[in-house]
Amino acid sequence: MLEVRKLACSRGDHRLFSELSFTLDSGQIMQVQGANGSGKTSLLRSLCGFLMPDEGEIIWRGENIRELDEEYYAEMMYLGHLNAIKDELSGLENLRISAGLSGVELTEKEAMDALRRMGLKGREMLPTKVLSQGQRRRVALARMLVNDAKLWILDEPLAALDVGAVALIQQLIAEHLARQGMVIFTTHQPLIVDGIDVLNLNLS
Amino acid sequence: MKKSTMFGLLMLVVRRDLILAMRRRADVLTTLIFFVMVVSLFPLGVGPEMAMLRKMAPGVLWVAALLSSMLSLGRLFSADYLDGTLEQMMLAPQSLSMLVLGKMAAHWVVSGFPLVLMAPVLGLQFDMTGEALVVLIIGLLLGTPILSMVGAIGAALTLGLRGGGVLLSLLVLPLCIPVLIFATGAVDAVTSGLNITAHLSLLGAFFVMALVFTPWVTAQALRISME
Amino acid sequence: MAINWFKYAAPATFYGLAGKLIPWLAVASAMLFAIGLYIGFAVAPVDAQQGEFYRIIFIHVPASILSMFLYMIMAGYAALGLIFNTRLSAMMASAIAPTGALFAFISLWTGALWGKPMWGVWWLWDARMTSELILLFLYLGFIALHASIDDPRRADRASALLAIVGSVNVPIIYFSVKWWNTLHQGSTIKFTGSSMHIAMQQAMFTMMAACWLYAMAVVFARVRTIILERERNTTWVGELSEVKQ
């Protein structure tokens, strides 16, 4: 499904990694490991098509993602360091807009349900500027509940979350894998998905 | 869960940007006040002689409109860039050009259209005749969207740079000179009793050209700036 | 005869080639400048209407023409770099910009110097002068954008896009300024072109060739510096004799 061939990336003069090759199939999950500055985020951003790699190519269903463009984007979801939510909008508005940008139109009820499952009951209508850091992250992560993307690319999904939320995210990932989804993620915290082997990719 | 269409996505972006602008009304108002203030400073600088002011009016209004649209263009993509929304827009399953077009449209409604509404009042301060005012308004209606569209290219290229605002003006203002020439030229033509169709059709042609090319160019510029 | 042109598109090869060409270009340019100035000042006759003042066209006209051509060449290189992702093209584009801006400035400066004795004013809002001024703004925008982006690749690509947008706009701007000028009954600077003496033509063409060669020499020299800066971590730069010292 997702195949990376001889990828090389650099930041300025500094070569982050080169000759990087791996494949990821349906139902598989991969953790990208490495010290700070080893290129974890750059790898994920290349997989999103933001960064043009110096060498190598990224193949999705047998075609280069640069050629697939929108077809590829319809099948993937990226959650980065940044929450992509607006302080002035409520959690509900934020979720409906971010889902809309990824091509999914949510009814108010669907969005409400997703936010409640993320533990934001009673706070759906508040402007997100009054929420805590962890709650804002939950609003961003609620997109995991309302999309049908096959490939999830998650950059530090567990940052700023409490124990309860971490358990919930692990459960969502397990459900996604059970639906034959695919996940690539980075984390500095342990992430355990029951009954599934996590593939490891070490960049250092 | 329903799949959104290309038009649906475009409207989503427009609606979102308008809601955000409503909740940050101060930003919109400052641009408008800046416009009014710049226009009002000119008589103080050149003297209150009415014949001269009448002659200067279209140029003064247009230069002020150019400057105030430069002010608001700096914010066109920067907030979305900083909070990560722009990343998500680039991952949308529809063409980025469409989303960019939505942002341009919302930008015009918020920062271009109020100037058009304000212009007749300011025109009266400069003792412009009725027909001159009408032509000025038509020119502004055709021309200010071009400023939003061409300006978006500059805003995308200077995304996240230090001193982005000044740089943006340096890049965009020369490109807007044709709009300035023909929009003010139309008002001059009508006051001297000449035909204005040529001016307005050219402005219309610029508008169509900008509509066709600038969303795509801006999308490319965003991709370059996001790398 | 198959010459592999792409070989010269590699910075390492071009660096050596440009280094060999620069002395020849520079010497040829200096000689032509000397000849052109000699013909311009000593051989070409005094103009019936404009007296001695007309002689400034021997630098003014080549500078104006070069400033416009260089912008187009710069945009061409920028487009090549953006489409085919060739490193050398982007370097060429950023090396051309300062020279183009210099010629635009010389053209404006000499235009003003000519305007004062002929029209009694330093600056006339003449269509060509105004377009030249806008062209200078476009060059400055390109240089400023390139300079304010730290990442060289983004700088190359962003300014390349700007150059392309600018080059599409240049004809529109020129046309609008011309329209504007006729509309406001402005005076147009005219050189007495019809009765140009043969020596005047010779001086003009010699100066034109000299300016072209000068531009090539300076651009190549600047490109060599840019190549060294960008490729400083590669082995071929480390092996250069001038770097080893």
XYZ file of C-alpha atoms in Angstrom:
676
model
C 0.000 0.000 0.000
C 2.424 2.648 1.197
C 5.929 2.174 -0.051
C 8.900 4.416 0.560
C 11.849 3.940 -1.780
C 15.353 5.215 -1.057
C 14.131 8.439 0.489
C 16.605 11.171 1.395
C 15.775 14.413 3.192
C 17.875 17.310 4.373
C 17.310 20.492 6.332
C 19.566 23.254 5.045
C 23.034 21.720 4.680
C 22.326 18.923 7.100
C 21.376 15.508 5.711
C 18.704 14.060 8.013
C 18.439 10.588 6.522
C 19.087 8.856 3.214
C 18.449 5.507 1.548
C 15.345 5.074 3.687
C 13.044 2.330 2.407
C 10.054 0.618 4.010
C 6.568 -0.604 3.202
C 3.390 -0.495 5.231
C 0.371 -2.655 4.519
C -3.257 -2.652 5.573
C -3.724 -3.277 9.283
C -0.118 -2.392 10.119
C 1.174 0.257 12.473
C 4.620 1.784 12.490
C 6.376 3.915 15.054
C 9.062 6.290 13.814
C 11.795 6.570 16.410
C 14.881 8.680 16.753
C 16.501 11.401 18.810
C 15.380 15.005 18.577
C 16.395 16.419 15.214
C 16.769 13.016 13.580
C 14.107 13.872 11.011
C 10.946 12.249 12.392
C 8.750 15.225 11.614
C 10.467 15.757 8.250
C 9.703 12.155 7.310
C 6.046 12.580 8.240
C 5.858 15.885 6.363
C 7.370 14.212 3.300
C 4.697 11.533 3.560
C 2.125 14.332 3.515
C 3.699 15.827 0.404
C 4.649 19.101 2.129
C 8.354 18.448 1.784
C 9.894 17.508 -1.493
C 12.458 14.804 -0.683
C 15.966 15.261 -2.081
C 15.916 11.774 -3.537
C 13.650 8.757 -3.646
C 9.917 8.451 -3.973
C 6.803 7.745 -1.948
C 4.366 5.306 -3.536
C 0.692 4.875 -2.615
C -1.210 2.030 -4.275
C 1.524 1.750 -6.891
C 1.655 5.425 -7.829
C 3.783 8.351 -6.708
C 1.889 10.574 -4.265
C 2.992 13.637 -6.266
C 0.989 12.353 -9.213
C -1.969 11.120 -7.176
C -2.230 14.416 -5.304
C -5.902 14.820 -4.342
C -6.719 11.115 -4.677
C -4.051 10.384 -2.103
C -5.186 13.176 0.194
C -8.718 11.757 0.165
C -7.330 8.595 1.754
C -5.044 10.035 4.402
C -5.322 12.051 7.575
C -2.501 13.998 9.183
C -2.490 15.294 12.737
C 0.607 17.402 13.366
C 2.126 19.290 16.263
C -0.216 22.148 15.522
C -3.849 21.668 16.452
C -5.283 23.570 13.484
C -8.076 24.958 15.633
C -9.175 28.570 15.944
C -9.437 30.251 19.337
C -12.490 32.264 18.297
C -14.506 29.240 17.211
C -16.211 26.713 19.467
C -15.142 23.079 19.611
C -18.186 22.169 17.559
C -17.450 24.711 14.828
C -13.790 23.759 14.784
C -14.515 20.074 14.356
C -17.097 20.618 11.637
C -14.718 22.877 9.728
C -11.668 20.667 10.047
C -13.691 17.622 9.026
C -15.128 19.666 6.144
C -11.630 20.542 4.942
C -10.784 16.864 4.877
C -13.820 16.299 2.678
C -16.385 15.098 5.215
C -19.524 17.092 5.940
C -20.691 16.497 9.509
C -24.154 17.133 10.873
C -24.290 18.915 14.195
C -25.248 15.682 15.946
C -22.348 13.709 14.491
C -19.918 16.403 15.602
C -21.497 16.582 19.085
C -21.228 12.812 19.511
C -17.578 12.831 18.510
C -16.732 15.634 20.943
C -18.583 13.880 23.773
C -16.697 10.693 23.137
C -13.492 12.736 23.418
C -14.633 13.763 26.893
C -15.673 17.301 26.073
C -19.308 17.013 27.140
C -20.698 20.397 28.110
C -17.824 22.256 26.475
C -18.805 21.758 22.831
C -20.118 25.298 22.409
C -17.389 27.181 24.280
C -14.831 29.137 22.274
C -11.690 27.022 22.336
C -9.621 29.855 23.785
C -11.158 29.114 27.223
C -10.213 25.416 27.046
C -7.046 23.953 28.508
C -4.141 22.756 26.377
C -5.207 19.129 26.761
C -8.830 19.898 25.931
C -7.809 21.775 22.802
C -5.753 18.770 21.767
C -8.840 16.622 22.295
C -10.824 18.863 19.931
C -8.120 18.359 17.299
C -7.972 14.600 17.893
C -11.755 14.275 17.584
C -11.119 14.123 13.847
C -9.927 10.539 14.391
C -13.570 9.685 15.065
C -15.103 11.323 12.049
C -13.097 10.329 9.026
C -12.819 7.376 6.713
C -9.166 7.853 5.791
C -7.166 4.684 5.341
C -3.788 6.062 6.347
C -3.335 7.995 9.576
C -0.158 9.999 10.027
C 0.104 11.130 13.638
C 2.892 13.383 14.888
C 3.074 13.160 18.698
C -0.633 12.386 19.157
C -0.252 11.851 22.904
C 1.405 15.170 23.764
C -0.485 17.167 26.444
C -3.040 14.364 27.023
C -3.956 12.870 30.403
C -4.085 9.131 31.184
C -7.751 8.755 30.258
C -7.290 10.402 26.874
C -4.180 8.317 26.122
C -6.225 5.153 26.717
C -8.932 6.455 24.418
C -6.471 7.244 21.631
C -4.948 3.770 21.946
C -8.409 2.291 21.645
C -9.200 4.397 18.559
C -5.983 3.291 16.909
C -6.815 -0.342 17.671
C -10.272 0.085 16.103
C -8.739 1.734 13.047
C -6.273 -1.139 12.604
C -9.081 -3.668 13.026
C -10.834 -1.959 10.075
C -7.665 -2.662 8.037
C -6.465 0.912 8.457
C -2.822 1.951 8.611
C -1.017 4.170 11.119
C 2.366 5.864 11.158
C 3.171 7.816 14.273
C 5.864 9.341 16.430
C 5.717 9.552 20.192
C 7.884 10.023 23.216
C 5.425 8.176 25.422
C 4.735 4.434 25.311
C 1.784 3.613 23.094
C 0.447 0.104 23.485
C -2.068 -1.381 21.108
C -3.373 -4.706 22.366
C -2.627 -7.752 20.268
C -0.844 -5.917 17.458
C 2.874 -5.713 16.765
C 4.139 -2.200 16.267
C 6.745 -1.994 13.503
C 9.733 0.139 14.359
C 11.616 2.545 12.161
C 14.715 3.997 13.734
C 16.134 7.109 12.104
C 19.188 7.675 14.307
C -21.037 11.600 7.246
C -21.339 13.030 3.758
C -18.627 13.673 1.199
C -18.194 17.336 0.424
C -18.090 18.694 -3.114
C -15.655 21.191 -4.552
C -18.197 23.986 -4.325
C -19.151 22.909 -0.810
C -15.524 23.209 0.242
C -15.223 26.630 -1.350
C -18.281 27.868 0.529
C -17.004 26.302 3.743
C -13.823 28.360 3.517
C -15.707 31.555 2.697
C -18.147 31.023 5.575
C -15.375 30.170 8.006
C -13.318 33.254 7.145
C -16.370 35.491 7.407
C -17.295 34.086 10.832
C -13.729 34.601 12.002
C -13.760 38.166 10.692
C -17.039 38.837 12.523
C -15.495 37.647 15.763
C -12.425 39.812 15.237
C -14.263 42.894 14.096
C -11.493 45.225 15.267
C -9.195 44.040 12.461
C -11.764 44.900 9.815
C -12.524 48.281 11.326
C -8.884 49.334 11.622
C -8.372 48.793 7.898
C -11.432 50.873 7.108
C -10.437 53.650 9.493
C -6.960 53.677 7.965
C -8.535 54.148 4.532
C -10.711 57.049 5.694
C -7.801 58.659 7.500
C -5.355 58.509 4.585
C -7.945 60.026 2.257
C -8.741 62.788 4.750
C -5.079 63.683 5.166
C -4.634 64.689 1.527
C -6.625 67.965 1.654
C -4.646 68.891 4.761
C -1.456 68.300 2.833
C -2.263 70.009 -0.454
C -4.744 72.687 0.601
C -8.538 72.952 0.420
C -8.837 74.268 -3.142
C -11.899 72.451 -4.499
C -10.986 72.338 -8.189
C -7.698 70.621 -7.421
C -9.267 68.231 -4.908
C -11.936 67.230 -7.406
C -9.198 66.408 -9.903
C -7.154 64.463 -7.360
C -10.027 62.551 -5.786
C -9.967 59.292 -7.799
C -6.207 58.973 -7.496
C -6.244 59.713 -3.771
C -9.046 57.231 -3.105
C -7.368 54.540 -5.150
C -3.926 54.951 -3.620
C -5.526 54.836 -0.177
C -7.438 51.689 -1.162
C -4.193 50.092 -2.385
C -2.402 50.893 0.855
C -5.189 49.704 3.124
C -5.562 46.436 1.232
C -1.802 45.877 1.729
C -2.417 46.208 5.481
C -5.003 43.450 5.582
C -3.240 41.132 3.119
C -0.529 40.370 5.639
C -3.129 38.523 7.699
C -4.621 36.582 4.787
C -2.684 33.357 5.381
C -0.541 34.047 8.439
C -3.054 33.030 11.139
C -3.843 29.776 9.344
C -0.145 29.179 8.838
C 0.692 29.618 12.507
C -2.069 27.388 13.917
C -1.672 24.585 11.357
C -4.943 25.082 9.473
C -3.012 25.785 6.296
C -1.398 22.339 6.501
C -4.853 20.809 6.685
C -6.030 22.895 3.744
C -3.178 21.551 1.650
C -4.294 18.031 2.525
C -7.875 18.660 1.457
C -9.082 16.178 -1.160
C -10.034 19.029 -3.483
C -7.730 21.357 -5.360
C -5.944 23.877 -3.176
C -6.710 26.566 -5.764
C -10.402 26.326 -4.871
C -9.713 26.856 -1.176
C -7.449 29.769 -2.050
C -10.216 31.272 -4.182
C -12.523 30.998 -1.161
C -10.037 32.827 1.011
C -9.620 35.548 -1.629
C -13.394 36.011 -1.844
C -13.745 36.275 1.927
C -10.840 38.713 2.049
C -12.538 40.943 -0.478
C -15.875 40.888 1.350
C -14.136 41.825 4.575
C -11.562 44.351 3.427
C -12.383 45.400 -0.141
C -16.131 45.766 -0.107
C -16.274 48.115 2.923
C -13.954 50.464 1.028
C -16.368 50.466 -1.915
C -19.216 51.347 0.463
C -17.187 54.095 2.086
C -15.888 55.638 -1.143
C -19.003 57.699 -2.077
C -18.929 59.502 1.261
C -15.258 60.317 0.860
C -15.862 61.287 -2.765
C -18.353 63.906 -1.592
C -15.690 65.395 0.670
C -13.723 65.963 -2.514
C -16.793 67.397 -4.292
C -16.941 64.684 -6.947
C -19.918 64.847 -9.301
C -22.623 62.197 -9.281
C -21.568 60.481 -12.471
C -17.906 60.525 -11.458
C -18.903 58.822 -8.203
C -20.811 56.128 -10.060
C -17.824 55.389 -12.283
C -15.529 55.403 -9.255
C -17.732 52.816 -7.557
C -17.838 50.590 -10.642
C -14.054 50.862 -10.893
C -13.647 49.948 -7.240
C -16.058 47.034 -7.572
C -14.036 45.629 -10.464
C -10.616 46.624 -9.158
C -10.561 45.834 -5.436
C -11.130 42.087 -6.012
C -8.040 42.161 -8.257
C -6.058 43.656 -5.371
C -7.190 40.784 -3.120
C -6.305 38.201 -5.766
C -2.926 39.567 -6.850
C -2.134 40.443 -3.258
C -2.754 36.849 -2.217
C 0.251 35.787 -4.327
C 2.441 38.188 -2.383
C 0.915 37.105 0.923
C 1.647 33.465 0.084
C 5.237 34.176 -0.992
C 6.057 36.179 2.148
C 4.420 33.708 4.535
C 6.238 33.567 7.863
C 9.060 35.935 6.857
C 10.395 38.703 9.077
C 9.208 42.065 7.853
C 6.649 40.264 5.721
C 4.243 43.214 5.604
C 6.649 45.726 4.076
C 8.039 43.122 1.715
C 4.509 42.234 0.639
C 3.856 45.849 -0.419
C 7.142 45.938 -2.320
C 6.172 42.826 -4.276
C 2.503 43.540 -4.883
C 2.177 47.297 -5.446
C 4.050 47.369 -8.792
C 1.835 44.553 -10.051
C -1.291 46.581 -9.216
C -0.298 49.639 -11.253
C -2.447 48.747 -14.309
C -5.537 48.542 -12.086
C -4.749 51.951 -10.598
C -4.246 53.496 -14.037
C -7.436 52.249 -15.632
C -9.737 52.663 -12.648
C -8.712 56.279 -12.103
C -8.560 56.819 -15.856
C -12.230 55.882 -16.134
C -13.208 58.617 -13.669
C -11.057 61.172 -15.504
C -12.648 60.126 -18.773
C -16.205 60.570 -17.549
C -15.506 64.009 -16.070
C -14.021 65.161 -19.366
C -16.959 63.722 -21.276
C -15.131 60.833 -22.929
C -16.181 57.246 -23.406
C -15.403 54.973 -20.470
C -16.167 51.554 -21.962
C -12.552 50.951 -22.975
C -11.304 51.570 -19.423
C -13.947 49.447 -17.793
C -13.639 46.588 -20.286
C -9.908 46.473 -19.684
C -10.509 46.398 -15.923
C -13.000 43.605 -16.537
C -10.407 41.738 -18.599
C -7.857 42.104 -15.785
C -10.470 40.803 -13.368
C -11.116 37.693 -15.458
C -7.402 37.081 -15.958
C -6.771 37.401 -12.230
C -9.691 35.080 -11.496
C -8.287 32.418 -13.822
C -4.607 32.542 -12.903
C -4.075 33.908 -9.396
C -5.699 31.069 -7.373
C -3.414 28.538 -9.042
C -0.307 30.709 -8.717
C -1.125 31.411 -5.066
C -1.568 27.688 -4.407
C 1.882 27.035 -5.903
C 3.340 29.840 -3.793
C 1.789 28.321 -0.660
C 3.307 24.940 -1.464
C 6.705 26.572 -1.877
C 6.361 28.485 1.384
C 5.185 25.472 3.392
C 8.195 23.316 2.558
C 28.386 16.498 -33.585
C 26.739 15.670 -30.332
C 27.528 18.045 -27.554
C 26.090 17.181 -24.206
C 24.668 20.538 -23.159
C 23.309 19.139 -19.944
C 26.878 18.545 -18.844
C 27.250 22.307 -18.459
C 24.084 22.486 -16.374
C 25.912 20.812 -13.507
C 27.286 23.490 -11.167
C 30.665 21.739 -10.922
C 31.227 21.812 -14.697
C 29.826 25.284 -15.137
C 32.044 26.651 -12.401
C 35.145 25.690 -14.386
C 33.734 26.790 -17.729
C 32.634 30.192 -16.426
C 36.021 30.661 -14.791
C 37.714 30.195 -18.175
C 35.287 32.514 -19.999
C 35.271 35.454 -17.595
C 38.730 36.909 -18.520
C 37.922 36.812 -22.236
C 34.519 38.412 -21.738
C 35.928 41.079 -19.448
C 38.799 42.021 -21.778
C 36.535 42.064 -24.827
C 34.004 44.185 -22.965
C 36.635 46.693 -21.842
C 38.009 47.013 -25.379
C 34.577 47.541 -26.867
C 33.765 50.143 -24.207
C 36.936 52.013 -25.152
C 36.167 51.848 -28.877
C 32.510 52.739 -28.357
C 33.319 55.732 -26.182
C 35.951 56.914 -28.670
C 33.508 56.772 -31.573
C 30.759 58.270 -29.420
C 32.766 61.245 -28.249
C 35.295 61.863 -31.007
C 33.956 60.522 -34.287
C 30.186 60.945 -34.102
C 29.153 64.445 -35.205
C 27.263 66.985 -33.122
C 23.504 66.619 -33.469
C 21.765 69.497 -35.220
C 18.974 69.857 -32.637
C 20.354 68.470 -29.431
C 23.967 69.567 -29.613
C 26.380 67.554 -27.501
C 23.728 66.334 -25.072
C 22.508 63.560 -27.297
C 25.731 61.607 -26.698
C 24.276 60.216 -23.484
C 22.137 57.859 -25.566
C 25.244 55.768 -26.190
C 24.949 54.521 -22.644
C 21.254 55.248 -22.003
C 19.823 53.128 -24.805
C 21.994 50.011 -24.231
C 21.246 50.205 -20.506
C 17.470 50.426 -21.081
C 17.441 47.572 -23.571
C 19.610 45.388 -21.368
C 17.523 46.026 -18.267
C 14.443 44.746 -20.092
C 16.143 41.784 -21.766
C 17.826 40.732 -18.543
C 14.478 40.638 -16.763
C 13.109 38.289 -19.407
C 16.232 36.114 -19.292
C 16.033 36.066 -15.503
C 12.385 34.999 -15.626
C 13.299 32.348 -18.203
C 15.967 30.870 -15.963
C 13.590 31.090 -13.015
C 10.947 29.147 -14.936
C 13.494 26.508 -15.979
C 14.599 26.110 -12.390
C 11.050 25.834 -11.121
C 9.874 23.343 -13.739
C 12.908 21.082 -14.099
C 14.295 21.646 -10.618
C 17.762 22.434 -11.984
C 19.979 24.077 -9.430
C 22.082 26.107 -11.832
C 19.090 27.894 -13.400
C 17.957 29.256 -10.056
C 21.487 30.421 -9.325
C 21.651 32.146 -12.717
C 18.367 33.936 -12.024
C 19.559 35.319 -8.712
C 22.918 36.265 -10.256
C 21.257 38.247 -13.056
C 18.971 40.302 -10.808
C 21.537 42.786 -9.406
C 23.005 43.471 -12.872
C 19.532 44.001 -14.306
C 18.666 46.373 -11.482
C 21.944 48.236 -12.071
C 21.133 48.735 -15.757
C 17.598 49.892 -14.913
C 19.119 52.399 -12.504
C 21.697 53.601 -15.065
C 18.914 53.994 -17.588
C 16.861 56.154 -15.202
C 19.897 58.175 -14.127
C 21.079 58.919 -17.657
C 17.497 59.650 -18.699
C 17.298 62.279 -15.987
C 20.667 63.748 -16.964
C 19.463 64.034 -20.525
C 16.104 65.462 -19.524
C 17.498 68.416 -17.595
C 19.216 70.220 -20.516
C 16.606 69.160 -23.070
C 13.384 69.752 -21.142
C 14.520 71.775 -18.174
C 13.377 69.103 -15.712
C 15.186 66.146 -14.168
C 12.215 63.859 -14.375
C 9.395 63.616 -16.875
C 6.479 61.240 -16.386
C 7.185 59.847 -19.784
C 5.853 56.379 -20.600
C 9.271 54.820 -21.034
C 10.809 56.428 -17.977
C 7.841 55.372 -15.844
C 7.954 51.788 -17.112
C 11.674 51.680 -16.439
C 11.033 52.858 -12.876
C 8.452 50.109 -12.360
C 10.904 47.599 -13.833
C 13.440 48.721 -11.226
C 10.784 48.120 -8.525
C 10.211 44.612 -9.887
C 13.949 43.879 -9.731
C 14.125 45.220 -6.185
C 11.146 43.083 -5.166
C 12.862 39.978 -6.552
C 16.129 40.769 -4.768
C 14.359 41.640 -1.495
C 12.275 38.457 -1.494
C 15.305 36.302 -2.235
C 17.280 38.015 0.507
C 14.630 37.641 3.206
C 14.233 33.869 2.903
C 16.910 31.931 4.766
C 16.365 28.519 3.226
C 18.081 28.719 -0.196
C 15.690 26.324 -1.896
C 12.580 28.158 -0.773
C 14.265 31.459 -1.676
C 15.000 30.212 -5.204
C 11.548 28.825 -5.774
C 9.594 31.710 -4.254
C 11.513 34.378 -6.132
C 11.299 32.323 -9.328
C 7.524 32.340 -9.061
C 7.603 36.092 -8.467
C 9.812 36.620 -11.540
C 7.401 34.641 -13.695
C 4.379 36.583 -12.423
C 6.358 39.782 -13.005
C 7.287 38.841 -16.552
C 3.637 38.185 -17.400
C 2.828 41.588 -15.966
C 5.606 43.580 -17.653
C 3.818 43.902 -21.030
C 0.546 44.793 -19.281
C 2.288 47.414 -17.182
C 4.089 48.852 -20.198
C 0.880 49.025 -22.179
C -1.071 50.644 -19.327
C 1.613 53.206 -18.667
C 1.689 54.109 -22.366
C -2.090 54.496 -22.382
C -1.937 56.584 -19.241
C 0.716 58.788 -20.803
C -1.216 59.533 -24.004
C -4.352 60.104 -21.956
C -2.711 62.817 -19.902
C -1.098 64.405 -22.976
C 2.336 63.876 -21.490
C 5.369 64.579 -23.566
C 7.303 61.642 -24.887
C 11.051 61.649 -24.978
C 12.147 61.198 -28.559
C 15.628 60.792 -29.829
C 16.159 61.948 -33.374
C 16.353 58.471 -34.716
C 15.632 58.980 -38.396
C 18.649 61.069 -39.175
C 21.093 58.954 -37.219
C 24.584 59.375 -38.594
C 26.477 56.183 -39.443
C 29.079 56.900 -36.740
C 26.282 57.280 -34.189
C 24.990 53.865 -35.122
C 28.465 52.374 -34.841
C 28.961 53.904 -31.409
C 25.561 52.667 -30.268
C 26.120 49.085 -31.413
C 29.638 48.930 -30.008
C 28.419 50.157 -26.637
C 25.558 47.689 -26.785
C 27.931 44.782 -27.380
C 30.212 46.038 -24.622
C 27.299 46.139 -22.174
C 26.213 42.611 -23.099
C 29.717 41.243 -22.582
C 30.031 43.141 -19.319
C 26.717 41.691 -18.124
C 27.805 38.163 -19.017
C 31.174 38.521 -17.287
C 29.653 39.932 -14.108
C 26.820 37.401 -14.006
C 29.232 34.504 -14.478
C 31.480 35.834 -11.727
C 28.488 36.159 -9.405
C 27.240 32.686 -10.283
C 30.643 31.244 -9.410
C 30.410 32.816 -5.971
C 26.899 31.502 -5.475
C 27.970 28.010 -6.574
C 30.830 28.016 -4.072
C 28.528 29.167 -1.302
C 25.787 26.643 -2.034
C 28.067 23.668 -2.706
C 30.595 24.361 0.041
C 30.059 20.944 1.602
C 30.648 18.928 -1.548
C 33.911 17.167 -2.304
C 34.566 18.903 -5.621
C 34.580 22.313 -3.947
C 36.950 20.992 -1.292
C 39.349 19.871 -4.007
C 39.494 23.235 -5.791
C 42.952 24.796 -5.604
C 41.566 28.244 -4.699
C 39.607 26.744 -1.783
C 42.469 24.630 -0.456
C 44.737 27.610 0.204
